[in-house]
Coordinates of C-alpha atoms (C1' of nucleotides) in Angstrom, one line a residue:
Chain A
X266 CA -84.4 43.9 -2.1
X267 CA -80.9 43.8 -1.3
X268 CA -78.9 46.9 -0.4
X269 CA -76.7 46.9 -3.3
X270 CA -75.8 49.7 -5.8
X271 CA -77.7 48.4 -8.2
X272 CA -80.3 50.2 -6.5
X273 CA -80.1 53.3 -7.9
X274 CA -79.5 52.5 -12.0
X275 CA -82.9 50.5 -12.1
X276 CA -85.0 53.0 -11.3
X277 CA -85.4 55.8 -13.9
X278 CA -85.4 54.5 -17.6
X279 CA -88.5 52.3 -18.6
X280 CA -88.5 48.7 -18.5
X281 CA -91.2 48.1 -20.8
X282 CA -89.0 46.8 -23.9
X283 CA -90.2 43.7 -25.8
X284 CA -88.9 40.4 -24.3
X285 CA -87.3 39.9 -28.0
X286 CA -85.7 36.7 -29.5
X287 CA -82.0 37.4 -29.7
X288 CA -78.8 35.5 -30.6
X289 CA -78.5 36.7 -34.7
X290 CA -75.6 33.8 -34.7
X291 CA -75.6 32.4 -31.3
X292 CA -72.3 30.9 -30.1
X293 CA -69.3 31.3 -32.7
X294 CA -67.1 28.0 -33.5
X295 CA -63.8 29.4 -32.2
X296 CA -63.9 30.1 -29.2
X297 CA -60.7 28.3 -28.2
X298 CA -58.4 31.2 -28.5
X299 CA -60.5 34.5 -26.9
X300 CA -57.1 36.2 -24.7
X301 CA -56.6 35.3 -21.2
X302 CA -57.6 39.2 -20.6
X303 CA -61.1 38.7 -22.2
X304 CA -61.5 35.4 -19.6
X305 CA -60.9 36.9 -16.2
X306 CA -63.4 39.6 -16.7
X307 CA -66.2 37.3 -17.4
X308 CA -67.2 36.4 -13.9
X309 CA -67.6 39.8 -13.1
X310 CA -69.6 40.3 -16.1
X311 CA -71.9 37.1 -14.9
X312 CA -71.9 38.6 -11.2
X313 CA -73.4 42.3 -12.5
X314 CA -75.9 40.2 -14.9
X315 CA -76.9 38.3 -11.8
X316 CA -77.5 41.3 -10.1
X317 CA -79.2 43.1 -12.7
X318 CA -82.0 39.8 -13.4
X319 CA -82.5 39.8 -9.4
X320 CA -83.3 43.6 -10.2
X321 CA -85.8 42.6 -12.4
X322 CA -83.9 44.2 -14.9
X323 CA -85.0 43.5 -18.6
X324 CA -82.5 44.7 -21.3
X325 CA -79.3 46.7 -20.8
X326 CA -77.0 48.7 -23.6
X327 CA -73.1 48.3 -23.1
X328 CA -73.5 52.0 -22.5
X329 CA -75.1 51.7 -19.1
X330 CA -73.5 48.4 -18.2
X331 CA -70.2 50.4 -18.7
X332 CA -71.1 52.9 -16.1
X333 CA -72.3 50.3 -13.9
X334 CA -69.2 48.6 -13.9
X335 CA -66.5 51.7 -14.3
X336 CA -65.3 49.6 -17.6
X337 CA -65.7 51.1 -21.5
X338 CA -68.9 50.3 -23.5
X339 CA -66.4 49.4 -26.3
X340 CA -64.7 47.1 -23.9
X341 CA -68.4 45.5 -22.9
X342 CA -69.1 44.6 -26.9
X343 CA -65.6 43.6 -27.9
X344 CA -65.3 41.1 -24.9
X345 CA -68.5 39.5 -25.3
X346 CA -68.1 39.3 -29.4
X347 CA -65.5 37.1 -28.9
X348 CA -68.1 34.2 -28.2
X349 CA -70.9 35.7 -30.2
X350 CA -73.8 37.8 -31.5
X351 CA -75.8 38.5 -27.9
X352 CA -77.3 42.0 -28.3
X353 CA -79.2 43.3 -30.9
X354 CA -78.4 46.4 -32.6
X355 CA -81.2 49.4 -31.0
X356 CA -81.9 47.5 -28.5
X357 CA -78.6 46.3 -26.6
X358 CA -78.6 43.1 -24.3
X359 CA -81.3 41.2 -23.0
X360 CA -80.4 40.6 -19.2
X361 CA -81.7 36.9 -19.1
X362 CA -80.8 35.7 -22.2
X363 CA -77.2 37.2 -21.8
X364 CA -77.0 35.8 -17.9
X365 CA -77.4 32.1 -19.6
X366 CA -75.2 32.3 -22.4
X367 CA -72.7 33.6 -19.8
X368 CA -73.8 30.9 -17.5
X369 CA -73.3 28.4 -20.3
X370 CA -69.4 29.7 -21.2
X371 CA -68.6 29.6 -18.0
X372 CA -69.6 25.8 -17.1
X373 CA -72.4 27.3 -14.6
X374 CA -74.5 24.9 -16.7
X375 CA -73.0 21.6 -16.5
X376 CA -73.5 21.0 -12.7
X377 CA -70.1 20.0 -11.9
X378 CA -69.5 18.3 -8.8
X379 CA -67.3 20.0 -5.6
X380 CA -65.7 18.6 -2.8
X381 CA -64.0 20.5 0.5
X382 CA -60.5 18.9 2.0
X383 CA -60.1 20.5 5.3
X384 CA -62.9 21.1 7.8
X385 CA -61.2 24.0 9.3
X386 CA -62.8 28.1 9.8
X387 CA -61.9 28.2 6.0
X388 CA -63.5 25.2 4.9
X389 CA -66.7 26.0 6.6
X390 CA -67.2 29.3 5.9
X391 CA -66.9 27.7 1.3
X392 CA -69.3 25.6 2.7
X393 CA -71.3 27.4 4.1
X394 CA -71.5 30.0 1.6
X395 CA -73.9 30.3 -1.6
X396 CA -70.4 30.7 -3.8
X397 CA -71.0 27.6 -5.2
X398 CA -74.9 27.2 -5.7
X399 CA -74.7 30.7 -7.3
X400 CA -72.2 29.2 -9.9
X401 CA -74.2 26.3 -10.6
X402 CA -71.9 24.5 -8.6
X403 CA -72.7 20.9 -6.4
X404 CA -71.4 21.0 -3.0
X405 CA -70.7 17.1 -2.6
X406 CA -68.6 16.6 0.7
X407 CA -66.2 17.4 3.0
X408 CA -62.6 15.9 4.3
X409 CA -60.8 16.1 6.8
X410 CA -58.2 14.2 8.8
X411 CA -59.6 15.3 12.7
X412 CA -61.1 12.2 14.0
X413 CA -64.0 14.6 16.0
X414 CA -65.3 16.0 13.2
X415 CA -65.6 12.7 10.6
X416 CA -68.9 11.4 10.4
X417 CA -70.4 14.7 11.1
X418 CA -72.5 16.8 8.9
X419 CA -71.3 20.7 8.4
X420 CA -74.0 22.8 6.4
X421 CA -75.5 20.1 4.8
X422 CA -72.6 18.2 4.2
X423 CA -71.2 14.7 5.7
X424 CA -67.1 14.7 6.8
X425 CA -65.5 12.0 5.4
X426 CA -61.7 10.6 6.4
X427 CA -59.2 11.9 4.5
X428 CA -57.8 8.4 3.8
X429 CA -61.3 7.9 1.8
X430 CA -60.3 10.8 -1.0
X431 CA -59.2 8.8 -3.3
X432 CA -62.1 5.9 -3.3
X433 CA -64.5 8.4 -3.0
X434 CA -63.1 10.4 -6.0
X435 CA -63.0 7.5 -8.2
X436 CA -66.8 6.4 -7.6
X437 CA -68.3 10.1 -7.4
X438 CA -68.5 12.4 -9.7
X439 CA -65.8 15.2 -8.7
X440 CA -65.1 17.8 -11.0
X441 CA -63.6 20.3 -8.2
X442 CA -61.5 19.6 -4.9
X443 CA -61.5 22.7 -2.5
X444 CA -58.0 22.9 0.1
X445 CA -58.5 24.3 2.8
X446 CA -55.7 22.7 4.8
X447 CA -52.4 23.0 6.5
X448 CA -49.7 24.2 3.8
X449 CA -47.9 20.9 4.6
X450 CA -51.0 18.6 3.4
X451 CA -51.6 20.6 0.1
X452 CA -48.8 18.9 -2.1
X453 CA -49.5 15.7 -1.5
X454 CA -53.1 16.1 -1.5
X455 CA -53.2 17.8 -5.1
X456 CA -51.5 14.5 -6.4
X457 CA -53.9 12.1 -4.9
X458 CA -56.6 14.5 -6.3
X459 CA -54.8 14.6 -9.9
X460 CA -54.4 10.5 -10.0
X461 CA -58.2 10.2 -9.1
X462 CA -59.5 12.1 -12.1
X463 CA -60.3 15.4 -10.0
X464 CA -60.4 18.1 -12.9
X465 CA -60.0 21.6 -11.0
X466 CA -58.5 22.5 -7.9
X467 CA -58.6 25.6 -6.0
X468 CA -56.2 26.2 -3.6
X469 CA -56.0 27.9 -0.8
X470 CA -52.8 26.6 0.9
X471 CA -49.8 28.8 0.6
X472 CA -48.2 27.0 -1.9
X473 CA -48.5 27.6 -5.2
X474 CA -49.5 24.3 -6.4
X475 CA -49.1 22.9 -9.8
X476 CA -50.7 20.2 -12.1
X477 CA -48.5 17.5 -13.1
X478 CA -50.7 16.1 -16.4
X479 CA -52.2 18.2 -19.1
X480 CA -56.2 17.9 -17.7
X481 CA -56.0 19.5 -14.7
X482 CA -56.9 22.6 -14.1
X483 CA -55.2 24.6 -11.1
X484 CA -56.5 27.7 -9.0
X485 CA -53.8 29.3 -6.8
X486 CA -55.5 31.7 -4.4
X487 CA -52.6 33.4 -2.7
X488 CA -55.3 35.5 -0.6
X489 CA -52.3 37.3 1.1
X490 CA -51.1 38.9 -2.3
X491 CA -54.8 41.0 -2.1
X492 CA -53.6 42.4 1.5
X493 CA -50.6 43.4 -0.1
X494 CA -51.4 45.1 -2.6
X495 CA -53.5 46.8 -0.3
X496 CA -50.9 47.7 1.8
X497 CA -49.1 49.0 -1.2
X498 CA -51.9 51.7 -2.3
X499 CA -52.0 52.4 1.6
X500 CA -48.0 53.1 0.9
X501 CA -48.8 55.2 -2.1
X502 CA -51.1 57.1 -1.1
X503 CA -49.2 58.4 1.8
X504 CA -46.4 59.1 0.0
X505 CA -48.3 60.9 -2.6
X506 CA -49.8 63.3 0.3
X507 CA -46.4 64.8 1.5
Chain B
X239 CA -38.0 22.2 6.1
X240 CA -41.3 22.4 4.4
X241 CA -42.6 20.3 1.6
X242 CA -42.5 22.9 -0.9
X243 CA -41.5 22.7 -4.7
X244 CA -38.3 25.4 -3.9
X245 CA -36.9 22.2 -1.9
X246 CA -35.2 21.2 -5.3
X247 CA -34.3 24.5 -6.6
X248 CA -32.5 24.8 -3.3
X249 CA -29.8 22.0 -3.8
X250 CA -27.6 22.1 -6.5
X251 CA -25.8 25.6 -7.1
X252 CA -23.7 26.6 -4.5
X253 CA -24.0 29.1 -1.8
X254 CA -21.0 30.4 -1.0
X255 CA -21.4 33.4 -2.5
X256 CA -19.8 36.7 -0.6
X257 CA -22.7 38.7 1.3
X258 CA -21.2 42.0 -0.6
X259 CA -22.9 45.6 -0.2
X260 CA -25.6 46.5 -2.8
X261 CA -27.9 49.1 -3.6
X262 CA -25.8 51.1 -6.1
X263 CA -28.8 53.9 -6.3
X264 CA -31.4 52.1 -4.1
X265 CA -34.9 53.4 -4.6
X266 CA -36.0 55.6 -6.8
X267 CA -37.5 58.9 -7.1
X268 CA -40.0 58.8 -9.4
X269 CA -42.1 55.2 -8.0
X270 CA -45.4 57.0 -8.4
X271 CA -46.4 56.0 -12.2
X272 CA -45.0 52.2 -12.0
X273 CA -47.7 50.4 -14.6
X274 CA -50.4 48.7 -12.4
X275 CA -48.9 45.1 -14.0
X276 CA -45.7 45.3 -12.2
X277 CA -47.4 46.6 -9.3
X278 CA -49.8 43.4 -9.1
X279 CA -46.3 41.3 -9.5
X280 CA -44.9 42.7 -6.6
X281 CA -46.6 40.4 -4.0
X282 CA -45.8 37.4 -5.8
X283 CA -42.0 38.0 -5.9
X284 CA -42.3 38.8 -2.3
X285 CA -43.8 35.8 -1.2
X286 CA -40.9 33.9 -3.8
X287 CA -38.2 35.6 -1.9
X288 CA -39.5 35.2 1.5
X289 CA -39.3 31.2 0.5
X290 CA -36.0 31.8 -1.1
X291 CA -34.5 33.4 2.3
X292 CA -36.2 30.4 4.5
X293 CA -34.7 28.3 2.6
X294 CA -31.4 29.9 3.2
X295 CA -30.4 31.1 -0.3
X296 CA -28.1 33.7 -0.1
X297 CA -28.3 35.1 -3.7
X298 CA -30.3 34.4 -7.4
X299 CA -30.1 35.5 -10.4
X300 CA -32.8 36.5 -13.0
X301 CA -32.9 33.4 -14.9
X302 CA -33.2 31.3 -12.0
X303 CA -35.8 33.3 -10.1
X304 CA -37.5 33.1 -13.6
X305 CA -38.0 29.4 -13.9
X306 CA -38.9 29.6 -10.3
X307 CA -41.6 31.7 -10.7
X308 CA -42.5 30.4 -14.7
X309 CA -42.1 33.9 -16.1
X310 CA -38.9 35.6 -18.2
X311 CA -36.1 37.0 -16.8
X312 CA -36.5 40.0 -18.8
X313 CA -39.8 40.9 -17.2
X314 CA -37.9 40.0 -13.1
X315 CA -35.2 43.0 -14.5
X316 CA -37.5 45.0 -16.0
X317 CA -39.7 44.7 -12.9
X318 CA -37.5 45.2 -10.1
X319 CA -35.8 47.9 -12.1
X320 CA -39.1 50.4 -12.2
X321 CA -38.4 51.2 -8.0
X322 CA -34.2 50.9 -7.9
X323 CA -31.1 49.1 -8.9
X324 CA -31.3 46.3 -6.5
X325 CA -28.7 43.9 -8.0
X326 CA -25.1 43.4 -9.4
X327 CA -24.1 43.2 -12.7
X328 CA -21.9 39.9 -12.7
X329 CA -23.8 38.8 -9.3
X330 CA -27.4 38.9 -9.3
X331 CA -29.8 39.9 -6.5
X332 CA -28.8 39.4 -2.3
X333 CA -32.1 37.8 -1.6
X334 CA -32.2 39.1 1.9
X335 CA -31.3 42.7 0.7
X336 CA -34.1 42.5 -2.0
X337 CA -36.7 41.1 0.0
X338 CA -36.2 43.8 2.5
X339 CA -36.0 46.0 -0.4
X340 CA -39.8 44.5 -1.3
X341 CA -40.9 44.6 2.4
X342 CA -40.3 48.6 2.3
X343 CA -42.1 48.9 -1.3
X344 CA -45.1 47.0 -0.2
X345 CA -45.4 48.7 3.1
X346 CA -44.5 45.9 5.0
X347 CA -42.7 47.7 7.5
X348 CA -45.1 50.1 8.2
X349 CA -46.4 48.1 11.0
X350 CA -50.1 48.6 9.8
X351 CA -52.9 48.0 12.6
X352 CA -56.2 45.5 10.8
X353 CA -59.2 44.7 12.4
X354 CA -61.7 41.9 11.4
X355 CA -65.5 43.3 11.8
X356 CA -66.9 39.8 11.3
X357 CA -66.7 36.7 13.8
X358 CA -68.1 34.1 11.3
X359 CA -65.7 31.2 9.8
X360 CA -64.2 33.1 7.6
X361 CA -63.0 36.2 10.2
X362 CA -61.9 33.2 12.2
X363 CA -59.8 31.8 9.7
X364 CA -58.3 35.2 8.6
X365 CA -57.3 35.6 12.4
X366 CA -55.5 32.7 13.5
X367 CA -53.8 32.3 9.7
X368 CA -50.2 34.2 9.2
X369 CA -51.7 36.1 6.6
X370 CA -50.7 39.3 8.7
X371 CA -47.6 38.8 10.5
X372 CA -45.7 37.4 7.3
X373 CA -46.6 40.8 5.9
X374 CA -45.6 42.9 8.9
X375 CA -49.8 43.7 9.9
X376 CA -50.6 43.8 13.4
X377 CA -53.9 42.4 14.0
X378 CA -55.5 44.4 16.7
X379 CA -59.0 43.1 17.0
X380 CA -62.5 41.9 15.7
X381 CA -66.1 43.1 15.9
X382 CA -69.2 41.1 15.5
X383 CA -73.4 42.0 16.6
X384 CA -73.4 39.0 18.1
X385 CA -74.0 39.2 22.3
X386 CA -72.5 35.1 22.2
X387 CA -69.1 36.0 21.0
X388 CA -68.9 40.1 22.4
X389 CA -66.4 40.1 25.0
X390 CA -64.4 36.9 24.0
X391 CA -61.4 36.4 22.6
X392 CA -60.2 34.7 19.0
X393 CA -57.2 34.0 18.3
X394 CA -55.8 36.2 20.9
X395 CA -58.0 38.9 19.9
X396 CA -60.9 40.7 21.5
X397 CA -63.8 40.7 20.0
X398 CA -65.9 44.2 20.5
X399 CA -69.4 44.9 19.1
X400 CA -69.6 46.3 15.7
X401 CA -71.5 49.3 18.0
X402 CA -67.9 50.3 19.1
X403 CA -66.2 50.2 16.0
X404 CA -66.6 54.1 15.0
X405 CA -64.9 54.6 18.4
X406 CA -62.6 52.2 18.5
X407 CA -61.1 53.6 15.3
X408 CA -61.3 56.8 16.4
X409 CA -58.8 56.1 19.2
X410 CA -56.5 53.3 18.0
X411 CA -54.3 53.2 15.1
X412 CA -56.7 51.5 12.6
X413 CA -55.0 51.2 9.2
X414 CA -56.4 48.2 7.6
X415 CA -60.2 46.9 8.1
X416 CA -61.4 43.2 6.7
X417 CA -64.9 43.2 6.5
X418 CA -66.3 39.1 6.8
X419 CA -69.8 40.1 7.7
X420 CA -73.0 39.1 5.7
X421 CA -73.7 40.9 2.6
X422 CA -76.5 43.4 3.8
X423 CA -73.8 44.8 6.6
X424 CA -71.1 45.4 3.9
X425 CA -72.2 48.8 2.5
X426 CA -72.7 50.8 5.4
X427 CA -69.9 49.4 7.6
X428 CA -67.5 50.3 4.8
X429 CA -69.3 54.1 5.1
X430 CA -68.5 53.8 8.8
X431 CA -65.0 52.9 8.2
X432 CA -64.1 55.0 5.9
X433 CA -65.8 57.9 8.1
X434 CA -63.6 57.2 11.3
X435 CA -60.4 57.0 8.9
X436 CA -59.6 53.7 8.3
X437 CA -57.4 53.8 4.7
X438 CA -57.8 50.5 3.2
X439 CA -60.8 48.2 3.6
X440 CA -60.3 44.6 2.5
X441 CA -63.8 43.4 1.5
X442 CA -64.8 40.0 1.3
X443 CA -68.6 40.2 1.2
X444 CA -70.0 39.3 -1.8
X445 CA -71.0 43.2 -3.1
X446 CA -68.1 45.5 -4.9
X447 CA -67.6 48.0 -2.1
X448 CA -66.1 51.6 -3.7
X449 CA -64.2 53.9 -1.4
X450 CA -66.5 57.7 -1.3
X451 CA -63.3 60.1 -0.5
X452 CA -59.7 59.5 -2.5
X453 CA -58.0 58.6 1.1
X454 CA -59.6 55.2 1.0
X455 CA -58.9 52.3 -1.1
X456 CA -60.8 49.3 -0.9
X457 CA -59.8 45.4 -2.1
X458 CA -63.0 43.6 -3.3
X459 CA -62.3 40.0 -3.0
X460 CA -65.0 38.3 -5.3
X461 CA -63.8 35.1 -4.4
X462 CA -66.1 33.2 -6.6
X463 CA -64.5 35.0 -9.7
X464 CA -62.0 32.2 -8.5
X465 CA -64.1 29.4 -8.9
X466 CA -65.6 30.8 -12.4
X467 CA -62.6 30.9 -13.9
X468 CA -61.7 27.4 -13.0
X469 CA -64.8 26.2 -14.0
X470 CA -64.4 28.1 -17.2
X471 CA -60.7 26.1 -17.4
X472 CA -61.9 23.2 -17.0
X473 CA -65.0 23.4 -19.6
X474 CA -62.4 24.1 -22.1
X475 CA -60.1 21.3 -21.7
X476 CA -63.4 19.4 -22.0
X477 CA -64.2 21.2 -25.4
X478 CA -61.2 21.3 -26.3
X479 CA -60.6 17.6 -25.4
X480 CA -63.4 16.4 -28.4
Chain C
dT153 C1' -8.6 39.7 -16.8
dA154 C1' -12.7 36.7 -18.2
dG155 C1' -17.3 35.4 -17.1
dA156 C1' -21.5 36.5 -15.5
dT157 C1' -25.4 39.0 -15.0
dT158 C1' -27.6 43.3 -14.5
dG159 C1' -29.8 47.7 -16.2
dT160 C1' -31.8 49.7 -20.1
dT161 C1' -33.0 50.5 -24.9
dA162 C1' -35.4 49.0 -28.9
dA163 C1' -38.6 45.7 -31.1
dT164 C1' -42.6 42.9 -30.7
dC165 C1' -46.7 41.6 -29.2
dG166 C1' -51.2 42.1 -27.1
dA167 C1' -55.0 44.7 -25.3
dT168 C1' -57.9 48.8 -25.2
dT169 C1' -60.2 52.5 -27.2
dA170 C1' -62.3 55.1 -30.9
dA171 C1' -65.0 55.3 -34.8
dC172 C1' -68.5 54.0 -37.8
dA173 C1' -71.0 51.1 -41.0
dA174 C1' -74.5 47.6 -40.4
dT175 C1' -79.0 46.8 -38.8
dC176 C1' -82.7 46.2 -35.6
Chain D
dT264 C1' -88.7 55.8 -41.3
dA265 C1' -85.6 57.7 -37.7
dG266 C1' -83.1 56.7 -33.6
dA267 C1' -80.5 53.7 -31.1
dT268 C1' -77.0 50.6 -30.4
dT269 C1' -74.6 46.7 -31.7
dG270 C1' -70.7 44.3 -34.3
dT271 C1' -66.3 45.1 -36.2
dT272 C1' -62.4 47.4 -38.1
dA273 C1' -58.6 50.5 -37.5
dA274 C1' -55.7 53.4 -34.4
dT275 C1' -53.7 53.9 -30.0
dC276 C1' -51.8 52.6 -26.1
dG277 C1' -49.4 49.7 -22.8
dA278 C1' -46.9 45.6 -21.6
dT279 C1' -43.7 42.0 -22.6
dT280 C1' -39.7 40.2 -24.7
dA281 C1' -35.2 40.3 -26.9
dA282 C1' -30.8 42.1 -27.2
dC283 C1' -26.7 44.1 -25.7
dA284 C1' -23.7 47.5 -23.7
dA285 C1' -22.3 48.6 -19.0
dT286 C1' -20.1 46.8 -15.1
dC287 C1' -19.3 44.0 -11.2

DNA sequence: TAGATTGTTAATCGATTAACAATC
DNA sequence: TAGATTGTTAATCGATTAACAATC
């Protein structure tokens, strides 16, 4: 088993609880307006449930989940009320069947295609990672403009031109387009992306990109802002020691 | 000059604005209970002013940084305001003045040492990016188990074997530690860190790393919350879309 | 001086927590 | 049935926006 601190919550209580059918009401209609706050916490919620079903874990009550994850119970049950009935009342949450109604809000379900632009250290290590298989995510190819590396295969995926982005967005299925690459190439690139029907992009360039039309979805990851902030409770803390 | 969309905020409104003295009470006393909000701002409005002062602005104004950035001026006063006075009434803000005003906030010219423990793609691409020296970060060197790379040098830096790392911390001025390395590694290299006196460990294994002592703060990454959320984006658009 | 724009207070809005009735 | 725990409402708390007096 991995060494995770999971470890330690699933020992101790008793597993034995009946593999029950849940879901009083299932998924609710409107689910169109749940608050941006609500939203960002639900990958974390997926990534503990993963954790917890790799456990072996059967049912959990917002009450442990909450100290699992430093958050409220309260918090826990009003989040995931916003899409629907999930736990049972006595019993709490069962693990699986909460993992795939998360996995099915979150599009983990819908197999949605990805492609990486820019071969680079960054490029390889997405590619090379299980961040998108864990999400449900299809790793399709890579792009790059280095002449060396096109036509080559890097974890499983072939390195196509650059130039071929657009063709081979419009006759594949790509949901998701991945930079990787120079800040100079990002701008441009993000159009091409946006004109062939590429739905999400996630960014790592440092630019803060935007989408021009209404479908497209846009990811900024501004990594640096995270050492920052670091930096800043570094700061803090010092000052607060004196 | 870069492509970048401040290219066309640039033009237009005249610079010719007198470099006047500022700072009527500079910083604050009291910066210790700024809401966490403004303090997850802060980064963001740094990397916005280090464009602006590339660029060659002189001075801006609230409303103008705000449709810049896409948030309200109100919130770019209100912001700034928690940690000093940093503008004129009748002026604005003297970007160079207020970004040096952000370096000192966010630590920026603390000159903080970082190590990479972690040789793979992603250490690789953290070390040869600008991440650090735009924030003022001295890189000082990377660790890895692996015999290949031990003793060679990335991106100008040495790489030492994770073996050493206690030691090396011990005797250097190691401020800021990225860990890259697998999963399994994570946990009790943070425990190692943390031990030899590192303060802030910026995590980007895929396991939520807590800091024991109060000294210590860590920076999970969770980079695939990223992706979730964009695949949660663009799911709705598709629902949303019917 | 007049115009501009901040600093700051007050009003609004949203998000979190507490509490408890519903119910498994 | 009794115990447990959710779903949900109401109360609190925090964050954002609007407005304007202070002042450059």
């Amino acid at each position: 088993m991995d060494n995770n601190e999971f470890d330690n919550v699933m020992s101790g209580i008793g597993d034995e609880a009946p593999d029950a059918v849940f879901g009083k009401h299932d998924m609710k209609e409107n689910i169109e307006n749940v608050s941006p706050a609500v939203i960002k916490r639900l990958p974390r919620y997926h990534r503990f449930l993963r954790e917890l079903l790799k456990c072996g874990k059967l049912r959990i009550s917002s009450t442990e989940l909450s100290k699992l994850m430093g958050v409220t119970a309260s918090q826990i049950r009003q989040d995931l009320n916003c899409f629907g009935g999930f736990g049972q009342q006595g019993y709490g949450y069962n693990v699986k069947y909460l993992y795939g109604k998360l996995n099915e809000l979150l599009g983990a379900e819908e197999a949605y295609g990805a492609i990486i632009v820019g071969s680079g250290n960054l490029g390889r290590a997405l590619a090379s990672s299980h961040m998108f298989e864990n999400r449900g995510v299809m790793r399709l190819a890579m792009f790059d403009v280095d002449e060396n590396v096109v036509g080559s295969e890097i974890s499983g995926l072939t390195v196509y031109h650059t130039d071929m982005l657009d063709e081979y967005c419009r006759s594949h299925h790509v949901d998701i387009a991945v930079i990787t690459t120079p800040l100079e190439a990002a701008e441009p690139l993000a159009r091409t992306l946006e004109a062939a029907g590429v739905r999400g992009i996630w960014n790592f360039a440092n630019v803060e990109l935007k989408a021009q039309g209404e479908g497209t979805s846009v990811m900024n990851m501004c990594m640096g802002d995270a050492l920052m902030t670091l930096c800043y409770e570094i700061k803090e803390k010092e000052n607060s020691g004196r």
